[in-house]
PDB file of C-alpha atoms in Angstrom:
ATOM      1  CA  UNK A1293     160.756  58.105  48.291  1.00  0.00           C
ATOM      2  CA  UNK A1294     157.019  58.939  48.353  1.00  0.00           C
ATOM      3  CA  UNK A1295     155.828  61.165  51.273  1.00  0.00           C
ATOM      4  CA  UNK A1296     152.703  62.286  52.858  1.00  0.00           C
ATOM      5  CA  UNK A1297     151.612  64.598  55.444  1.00  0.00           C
ATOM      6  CA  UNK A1298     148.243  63.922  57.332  1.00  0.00           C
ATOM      7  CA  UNK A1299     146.014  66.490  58.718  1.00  0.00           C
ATOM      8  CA  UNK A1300     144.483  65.860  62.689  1.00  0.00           C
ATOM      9  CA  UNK A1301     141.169  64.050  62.185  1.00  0.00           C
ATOM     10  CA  UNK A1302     141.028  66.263  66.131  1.00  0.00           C
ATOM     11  CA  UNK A1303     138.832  69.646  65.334  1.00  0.00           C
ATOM     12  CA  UNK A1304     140.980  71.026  68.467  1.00  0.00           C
ATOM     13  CA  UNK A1305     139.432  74.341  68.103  1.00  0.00           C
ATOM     14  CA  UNK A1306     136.131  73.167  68.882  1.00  0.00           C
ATOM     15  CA  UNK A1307     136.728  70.486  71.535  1.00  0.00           C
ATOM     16  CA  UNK A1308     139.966  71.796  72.998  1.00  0.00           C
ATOM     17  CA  UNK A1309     140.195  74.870  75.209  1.00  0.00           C
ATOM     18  CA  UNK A1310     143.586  76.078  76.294  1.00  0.00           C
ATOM     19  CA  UNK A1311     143.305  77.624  80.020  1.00  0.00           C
ATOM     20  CA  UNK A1312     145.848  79.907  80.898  1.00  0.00           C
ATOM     21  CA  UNK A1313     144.956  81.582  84.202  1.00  0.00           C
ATOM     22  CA  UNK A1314     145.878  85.685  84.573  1.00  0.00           C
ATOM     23  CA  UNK A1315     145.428  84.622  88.295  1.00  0.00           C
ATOM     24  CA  UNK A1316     148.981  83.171  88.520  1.00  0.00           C
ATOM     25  CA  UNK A1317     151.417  84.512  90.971  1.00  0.00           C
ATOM     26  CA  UNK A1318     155.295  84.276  91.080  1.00  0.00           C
ATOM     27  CA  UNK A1319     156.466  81.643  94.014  1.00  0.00           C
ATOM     28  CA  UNK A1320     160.420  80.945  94.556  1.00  0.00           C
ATOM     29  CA  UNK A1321     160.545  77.165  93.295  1.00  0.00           C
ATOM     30  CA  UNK A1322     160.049  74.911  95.757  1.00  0.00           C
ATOM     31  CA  UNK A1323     158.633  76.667  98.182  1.00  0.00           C
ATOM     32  CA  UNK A1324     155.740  76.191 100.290  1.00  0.00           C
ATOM     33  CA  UNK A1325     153.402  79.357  98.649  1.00  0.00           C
ATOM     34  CA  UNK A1326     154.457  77.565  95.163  1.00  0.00           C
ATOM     35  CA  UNK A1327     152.447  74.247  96.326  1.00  0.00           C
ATOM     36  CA  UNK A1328     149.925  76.492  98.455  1.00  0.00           C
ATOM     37  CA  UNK A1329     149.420  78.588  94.689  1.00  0.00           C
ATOM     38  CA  UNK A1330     149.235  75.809  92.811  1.00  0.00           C
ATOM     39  CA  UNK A1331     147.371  73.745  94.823  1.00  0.00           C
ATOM     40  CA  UNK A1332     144.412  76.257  94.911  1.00  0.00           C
ATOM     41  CA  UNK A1333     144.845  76.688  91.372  1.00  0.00           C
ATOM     42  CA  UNK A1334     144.122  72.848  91.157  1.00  0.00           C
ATOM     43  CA  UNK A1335     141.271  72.496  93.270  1.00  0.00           C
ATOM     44  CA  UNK A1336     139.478  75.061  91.295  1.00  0.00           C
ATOM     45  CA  UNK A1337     139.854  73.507  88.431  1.00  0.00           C
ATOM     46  CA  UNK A1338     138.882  70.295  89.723  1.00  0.00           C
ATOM     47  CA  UNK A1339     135.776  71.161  91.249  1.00  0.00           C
ATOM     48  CA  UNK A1340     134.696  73.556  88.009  1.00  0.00           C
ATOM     49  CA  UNK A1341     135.218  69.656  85.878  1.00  0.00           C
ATOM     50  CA  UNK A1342     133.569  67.804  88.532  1.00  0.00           C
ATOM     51  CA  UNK A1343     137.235  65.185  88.464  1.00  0.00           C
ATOM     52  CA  UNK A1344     137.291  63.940  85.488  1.00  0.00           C
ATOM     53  CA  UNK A1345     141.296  65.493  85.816  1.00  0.00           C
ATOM     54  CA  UNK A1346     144.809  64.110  84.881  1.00  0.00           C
ATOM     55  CA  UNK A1347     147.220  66.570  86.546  1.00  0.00           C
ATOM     56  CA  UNK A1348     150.829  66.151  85.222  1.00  0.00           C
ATOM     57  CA  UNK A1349     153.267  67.317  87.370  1.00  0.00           C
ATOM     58  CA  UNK A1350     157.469  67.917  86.162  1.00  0.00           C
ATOM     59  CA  UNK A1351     158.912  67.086  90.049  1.00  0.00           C
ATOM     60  CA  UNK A1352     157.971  63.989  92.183  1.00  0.00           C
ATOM     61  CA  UNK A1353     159.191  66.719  95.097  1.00  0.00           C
ATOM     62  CA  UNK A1354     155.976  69.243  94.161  1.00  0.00           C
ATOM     63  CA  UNK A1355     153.272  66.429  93.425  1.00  0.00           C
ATOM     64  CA  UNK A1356     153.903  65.030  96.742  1.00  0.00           C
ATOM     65  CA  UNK A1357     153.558  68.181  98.445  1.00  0.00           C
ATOM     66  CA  UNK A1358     150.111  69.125  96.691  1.00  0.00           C
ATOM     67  CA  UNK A1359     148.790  65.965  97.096  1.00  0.00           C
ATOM     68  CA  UNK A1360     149.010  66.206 100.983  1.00  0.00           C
ATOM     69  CA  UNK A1361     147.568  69.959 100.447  1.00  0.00           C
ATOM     70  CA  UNK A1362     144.445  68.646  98.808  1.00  0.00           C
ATOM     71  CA  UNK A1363     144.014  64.974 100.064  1.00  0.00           C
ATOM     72  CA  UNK A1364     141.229  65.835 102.557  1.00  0.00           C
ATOM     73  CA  UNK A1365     139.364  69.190 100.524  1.00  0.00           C
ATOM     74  CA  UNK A1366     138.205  67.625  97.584  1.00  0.00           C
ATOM     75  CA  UNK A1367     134.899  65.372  97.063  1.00  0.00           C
ATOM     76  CA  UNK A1368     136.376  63.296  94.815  1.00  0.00           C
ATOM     77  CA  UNK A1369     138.544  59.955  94.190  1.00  0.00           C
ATOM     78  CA  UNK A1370     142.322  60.955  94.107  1.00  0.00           C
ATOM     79  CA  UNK A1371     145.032  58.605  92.938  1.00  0.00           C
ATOM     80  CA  UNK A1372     148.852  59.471  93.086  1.00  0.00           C
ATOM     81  CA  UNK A1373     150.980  57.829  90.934  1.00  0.00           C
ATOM     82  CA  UNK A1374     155.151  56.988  91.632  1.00  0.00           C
ATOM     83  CA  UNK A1375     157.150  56.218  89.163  1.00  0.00           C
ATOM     84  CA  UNK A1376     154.431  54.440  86.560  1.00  0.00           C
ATOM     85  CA  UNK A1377     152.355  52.713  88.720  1.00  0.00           C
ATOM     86  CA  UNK A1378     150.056  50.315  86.438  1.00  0.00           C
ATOM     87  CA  UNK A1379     147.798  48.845  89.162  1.00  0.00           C
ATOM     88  CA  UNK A1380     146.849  53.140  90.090  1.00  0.00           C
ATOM     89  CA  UNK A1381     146.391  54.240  85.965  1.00  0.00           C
ATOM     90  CA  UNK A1382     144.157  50.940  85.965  1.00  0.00           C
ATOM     91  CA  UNK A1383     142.938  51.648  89.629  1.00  0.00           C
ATOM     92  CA  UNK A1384     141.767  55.549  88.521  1.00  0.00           C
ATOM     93  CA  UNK A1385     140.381  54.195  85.021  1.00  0.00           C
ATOM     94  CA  UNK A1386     137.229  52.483  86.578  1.00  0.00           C
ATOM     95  CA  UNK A1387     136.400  55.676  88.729  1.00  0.00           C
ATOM     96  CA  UNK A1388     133.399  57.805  87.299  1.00  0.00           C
ATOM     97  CA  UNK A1389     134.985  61.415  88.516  1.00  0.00           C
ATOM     98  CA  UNK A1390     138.646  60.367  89.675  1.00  0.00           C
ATOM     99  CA  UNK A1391     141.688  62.617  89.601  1.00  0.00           C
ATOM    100  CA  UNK A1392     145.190  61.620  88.845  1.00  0.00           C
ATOM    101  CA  UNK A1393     148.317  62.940  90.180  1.00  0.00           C
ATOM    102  CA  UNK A1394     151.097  61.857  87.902  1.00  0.00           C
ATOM    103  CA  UNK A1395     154.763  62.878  86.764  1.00  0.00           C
ATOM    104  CA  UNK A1396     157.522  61.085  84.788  1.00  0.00           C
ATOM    105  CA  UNK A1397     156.419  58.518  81.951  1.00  0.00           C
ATOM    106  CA  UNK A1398     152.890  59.128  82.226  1.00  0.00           C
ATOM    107  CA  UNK A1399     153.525  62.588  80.049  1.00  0.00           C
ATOM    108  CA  UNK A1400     153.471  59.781  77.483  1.00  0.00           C
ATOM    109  CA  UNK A1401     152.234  56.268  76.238  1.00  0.00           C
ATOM    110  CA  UNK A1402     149.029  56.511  78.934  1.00  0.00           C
ATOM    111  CA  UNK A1403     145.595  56.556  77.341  1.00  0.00           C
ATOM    112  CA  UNK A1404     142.701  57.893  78.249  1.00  0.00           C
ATOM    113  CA  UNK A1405     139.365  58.346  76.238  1.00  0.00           C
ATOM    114  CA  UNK A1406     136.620  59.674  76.800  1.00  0.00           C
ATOM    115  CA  UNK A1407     135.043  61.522  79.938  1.00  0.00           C
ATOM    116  CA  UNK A1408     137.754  59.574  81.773  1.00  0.00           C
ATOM    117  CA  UNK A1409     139.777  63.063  81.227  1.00  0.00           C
ATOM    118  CA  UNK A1410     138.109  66.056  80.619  1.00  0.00           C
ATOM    119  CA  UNK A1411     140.521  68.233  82.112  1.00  0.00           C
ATOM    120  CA  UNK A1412     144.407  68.180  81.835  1.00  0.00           C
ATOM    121  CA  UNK A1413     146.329  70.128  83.880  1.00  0.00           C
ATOM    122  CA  UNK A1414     150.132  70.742  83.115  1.00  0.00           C
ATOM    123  CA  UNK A1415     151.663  72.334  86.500  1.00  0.00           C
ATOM    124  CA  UNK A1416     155.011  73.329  84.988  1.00  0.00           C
ATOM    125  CA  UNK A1417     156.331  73.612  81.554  1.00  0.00           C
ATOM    126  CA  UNK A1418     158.500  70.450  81.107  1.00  0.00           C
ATOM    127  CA  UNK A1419     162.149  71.460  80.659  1.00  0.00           C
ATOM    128  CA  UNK A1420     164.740  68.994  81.037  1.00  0.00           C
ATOM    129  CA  UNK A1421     166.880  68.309  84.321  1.00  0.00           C
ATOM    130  CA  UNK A1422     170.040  69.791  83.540  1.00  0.00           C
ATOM    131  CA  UNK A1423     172.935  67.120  83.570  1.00  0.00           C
ATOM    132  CA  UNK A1424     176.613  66.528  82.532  1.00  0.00           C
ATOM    133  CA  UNK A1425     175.814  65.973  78.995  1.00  0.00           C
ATOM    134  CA  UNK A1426     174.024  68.766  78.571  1.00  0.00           C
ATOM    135  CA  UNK A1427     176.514  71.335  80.417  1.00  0.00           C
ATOM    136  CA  UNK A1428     178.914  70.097  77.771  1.00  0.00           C
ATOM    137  CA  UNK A1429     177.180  70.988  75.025  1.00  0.00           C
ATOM    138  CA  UNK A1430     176.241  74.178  76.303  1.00  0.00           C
ATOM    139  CA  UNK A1431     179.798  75.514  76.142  1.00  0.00           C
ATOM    140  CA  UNK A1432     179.956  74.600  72.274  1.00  0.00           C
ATOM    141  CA  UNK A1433     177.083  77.819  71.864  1.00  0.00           C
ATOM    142  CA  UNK A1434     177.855  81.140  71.765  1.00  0.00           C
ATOM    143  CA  UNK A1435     175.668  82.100  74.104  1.00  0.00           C
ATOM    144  CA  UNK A1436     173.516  80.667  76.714  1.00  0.00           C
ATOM    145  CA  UNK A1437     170.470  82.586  74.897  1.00  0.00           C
ATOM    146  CA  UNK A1438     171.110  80.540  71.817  1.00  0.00           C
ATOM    147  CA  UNK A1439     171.691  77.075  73.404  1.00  0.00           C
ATOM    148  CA  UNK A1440     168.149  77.592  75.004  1.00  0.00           C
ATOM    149  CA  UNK A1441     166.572  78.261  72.107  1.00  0.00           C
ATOM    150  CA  UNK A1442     167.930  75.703  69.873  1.00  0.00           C
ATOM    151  CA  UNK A1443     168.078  73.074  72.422  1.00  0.00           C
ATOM    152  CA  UNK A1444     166.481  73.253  75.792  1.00  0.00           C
ATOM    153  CA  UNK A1445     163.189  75.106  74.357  1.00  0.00           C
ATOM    154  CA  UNK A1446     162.595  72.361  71.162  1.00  0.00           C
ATOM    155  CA  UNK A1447     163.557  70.062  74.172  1.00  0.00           C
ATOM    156  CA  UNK A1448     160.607  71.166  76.031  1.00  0.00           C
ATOM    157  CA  UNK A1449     157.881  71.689  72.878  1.00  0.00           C
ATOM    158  CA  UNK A1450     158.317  68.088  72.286  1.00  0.00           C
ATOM    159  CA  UNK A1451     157.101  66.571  75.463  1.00  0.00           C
ATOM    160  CA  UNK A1452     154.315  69.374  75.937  1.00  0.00           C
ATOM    161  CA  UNK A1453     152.994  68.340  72.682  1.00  0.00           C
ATOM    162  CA  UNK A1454     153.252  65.001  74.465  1.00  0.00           C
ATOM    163  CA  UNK A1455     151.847  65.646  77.487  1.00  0.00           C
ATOM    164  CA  UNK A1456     148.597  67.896  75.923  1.00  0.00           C
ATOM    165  CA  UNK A1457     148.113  64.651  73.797  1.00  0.00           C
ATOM    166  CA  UNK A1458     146.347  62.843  76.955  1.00  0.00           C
ATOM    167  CA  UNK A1459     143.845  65.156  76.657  1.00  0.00           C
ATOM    168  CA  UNK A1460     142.057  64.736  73.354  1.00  0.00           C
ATOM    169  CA  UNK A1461     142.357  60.665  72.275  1.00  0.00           C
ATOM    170  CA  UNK A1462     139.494  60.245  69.709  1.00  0.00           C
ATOM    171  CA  UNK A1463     137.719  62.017  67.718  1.00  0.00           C
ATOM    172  CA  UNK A1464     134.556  62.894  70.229  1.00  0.00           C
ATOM    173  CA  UNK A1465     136.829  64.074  73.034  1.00  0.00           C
ATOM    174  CA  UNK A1466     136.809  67.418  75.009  1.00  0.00           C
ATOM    175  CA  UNK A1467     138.710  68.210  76.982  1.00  0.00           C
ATOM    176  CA  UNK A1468     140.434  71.398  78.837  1.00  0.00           C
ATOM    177  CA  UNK A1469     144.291  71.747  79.101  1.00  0.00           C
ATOM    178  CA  UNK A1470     145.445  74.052  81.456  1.00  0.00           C
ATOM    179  CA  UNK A1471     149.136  75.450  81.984  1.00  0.00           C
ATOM    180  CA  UNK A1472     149.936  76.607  85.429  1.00  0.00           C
ATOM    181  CA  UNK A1473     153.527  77.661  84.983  1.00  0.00           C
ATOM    182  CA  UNK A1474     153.740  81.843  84.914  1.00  0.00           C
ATOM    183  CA  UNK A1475     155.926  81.904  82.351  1.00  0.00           C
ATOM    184  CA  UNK A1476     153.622  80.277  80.071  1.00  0.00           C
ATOM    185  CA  UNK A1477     150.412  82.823  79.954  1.00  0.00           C
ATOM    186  CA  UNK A1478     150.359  85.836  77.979  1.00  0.00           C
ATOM    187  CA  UNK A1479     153.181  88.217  78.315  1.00  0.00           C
ATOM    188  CA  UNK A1480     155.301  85.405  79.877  1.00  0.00           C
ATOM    189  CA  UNK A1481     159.069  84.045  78.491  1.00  0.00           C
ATOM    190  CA  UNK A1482     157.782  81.438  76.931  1.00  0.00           C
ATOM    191  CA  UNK A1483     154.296  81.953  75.848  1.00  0.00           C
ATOM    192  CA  UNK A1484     155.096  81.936  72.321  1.00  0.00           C
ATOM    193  CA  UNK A1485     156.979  79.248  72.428  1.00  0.00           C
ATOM    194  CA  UNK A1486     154.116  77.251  74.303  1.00  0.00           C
ATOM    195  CA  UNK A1487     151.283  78.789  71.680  1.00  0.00           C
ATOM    196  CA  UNK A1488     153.714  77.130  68.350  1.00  0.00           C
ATOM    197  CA  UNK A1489     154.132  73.837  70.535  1.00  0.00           C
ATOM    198  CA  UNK A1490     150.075  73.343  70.253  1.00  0.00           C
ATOM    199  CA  UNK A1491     147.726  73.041  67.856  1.00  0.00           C
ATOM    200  CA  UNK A1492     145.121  75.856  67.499  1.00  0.00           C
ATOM    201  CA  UNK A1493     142.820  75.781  70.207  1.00  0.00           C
ATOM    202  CA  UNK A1494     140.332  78.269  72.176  1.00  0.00           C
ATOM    203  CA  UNK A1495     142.605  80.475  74.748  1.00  0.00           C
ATOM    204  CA  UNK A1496     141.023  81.317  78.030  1.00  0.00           C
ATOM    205  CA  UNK A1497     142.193  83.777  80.960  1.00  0.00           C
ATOM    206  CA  UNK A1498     139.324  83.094  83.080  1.00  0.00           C
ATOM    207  CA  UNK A1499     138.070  79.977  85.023  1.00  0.00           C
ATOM    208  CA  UNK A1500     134.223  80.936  84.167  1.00  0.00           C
ATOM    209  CA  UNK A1501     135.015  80.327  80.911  1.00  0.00           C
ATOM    210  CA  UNK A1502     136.442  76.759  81.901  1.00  0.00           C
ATOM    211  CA  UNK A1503     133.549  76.103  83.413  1.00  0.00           C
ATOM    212  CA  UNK A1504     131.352  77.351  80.612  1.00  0.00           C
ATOM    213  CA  UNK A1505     133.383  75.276  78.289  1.00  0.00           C
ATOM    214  CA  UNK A1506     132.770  72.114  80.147  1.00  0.00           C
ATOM    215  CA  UNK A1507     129.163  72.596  81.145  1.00  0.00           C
ATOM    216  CA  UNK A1508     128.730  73.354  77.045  1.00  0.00           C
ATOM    217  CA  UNK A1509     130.039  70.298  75.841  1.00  0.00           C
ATOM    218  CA  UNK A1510     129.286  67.450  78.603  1.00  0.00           C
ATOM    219  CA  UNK A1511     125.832  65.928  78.489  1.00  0.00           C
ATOM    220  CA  UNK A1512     123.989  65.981  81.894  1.00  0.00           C
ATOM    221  CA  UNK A1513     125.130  62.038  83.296  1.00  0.00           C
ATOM    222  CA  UNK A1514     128.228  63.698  83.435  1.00  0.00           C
ATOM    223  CA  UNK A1515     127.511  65.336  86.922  1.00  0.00           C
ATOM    224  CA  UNK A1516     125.711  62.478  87.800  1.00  0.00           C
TER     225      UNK A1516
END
């Protein structure tokens, strides 16, 4: 058996910046401040990339209500996308600025190159649904601190390292991936977790520096 490990052709640490806002504040899930919070968190973001955004959302439930938060305040092109919608990913693809809301398949197996997306935004840190299956194997750990950590948080590494790969798709992308879940930014449960998940990128606390970021590496036609 002959192996051989590849290197990234991606230099992530020069076209990839990592934004994880300081700004975040803890909302009881599901409720409305949670959507209000993120949904301001969103816009900003947005307007700082000019579109240009894939937003990846973990719960149909919370995309919906953001979308309806941010339908009529933003000047650009917005597309929501249900359950892997091809005629909206093909739909947002020939807009110049578009955002796309999106959950469910779309973490992977959806390409998009270029200036198409120049900002990713991951609203929540993608653990599984708990079901049946996994209750059951729960009670074969010691602990429930154990059976997280050997299952539900390599569980959740894998599709974040699936999701961030929307963002960069050739060679010449840039792009900015930002994590909106508390828990993920420094000092939170799983930041370490989240930093090992990723390659090495640029790590940001501060939306200036998104936008410095953005307006450093886009030509002018972008904002055109």
């Amino acid at each position: 058996v002959q192996e051989y490990v590849a290197e990234s052709p991606f230099s992530y640490e020069k076209n990839c910046l990592i934004y994880l806002p300081k700004t975040l504040e803890y909302c009881r899930r599901g409720s409305r401040e949670e959507a209000v919070m993120v949904a301001n968190q969103i816009h900003s973001l947005i307007c700082s990339t000019y579109g240009h955004t894939l937003v990846l959302f973990t719960s149909y439930t919370l995309m919906g209500s953001v979308y309806q938060i941010l339908r009529d305040s933003l000047p650009f092109p917005m597309v929501e996308v249900w359950r892997h919608s091809q005629e909206e990913i093909l739909r947002f693809k020939t807009m110049e600025n578009g955002v796309l809301f999106a959950a469910g398949s779309c973490w992977e197996g959806v390409d998009f190159p270029g200036d198409m997306v120049s900002s990713l935004i991951i609203v929540k840190l993608p653990f599984a649904v708990p079901d049946p299956i996994s209750e059951a194997e729960k009670e074969t750990y010691d602990s429930l601190e154990s059976y997280i950590q050997s299952i539900i948080v390599p569980d959740m590494q894998k599709k974040l390292r699936q999701g961030f790969g929307r963002a960069i798709r050739t060679e010449t992308d840039t792009c900015v991936v930002s994590i909106l879940d508390i828990r993920a930014v420094k000092g939170g449960k799983y930041h370490e977790d989240v930093m090992c998940a990723l390659p090495p990128c640029r790590i940001a606390e501060e939306l200036k520096e998104v936008q410095d970021f953005i307006r450093s590496r886009k030509g002018v036609e972008y904002y055109l």
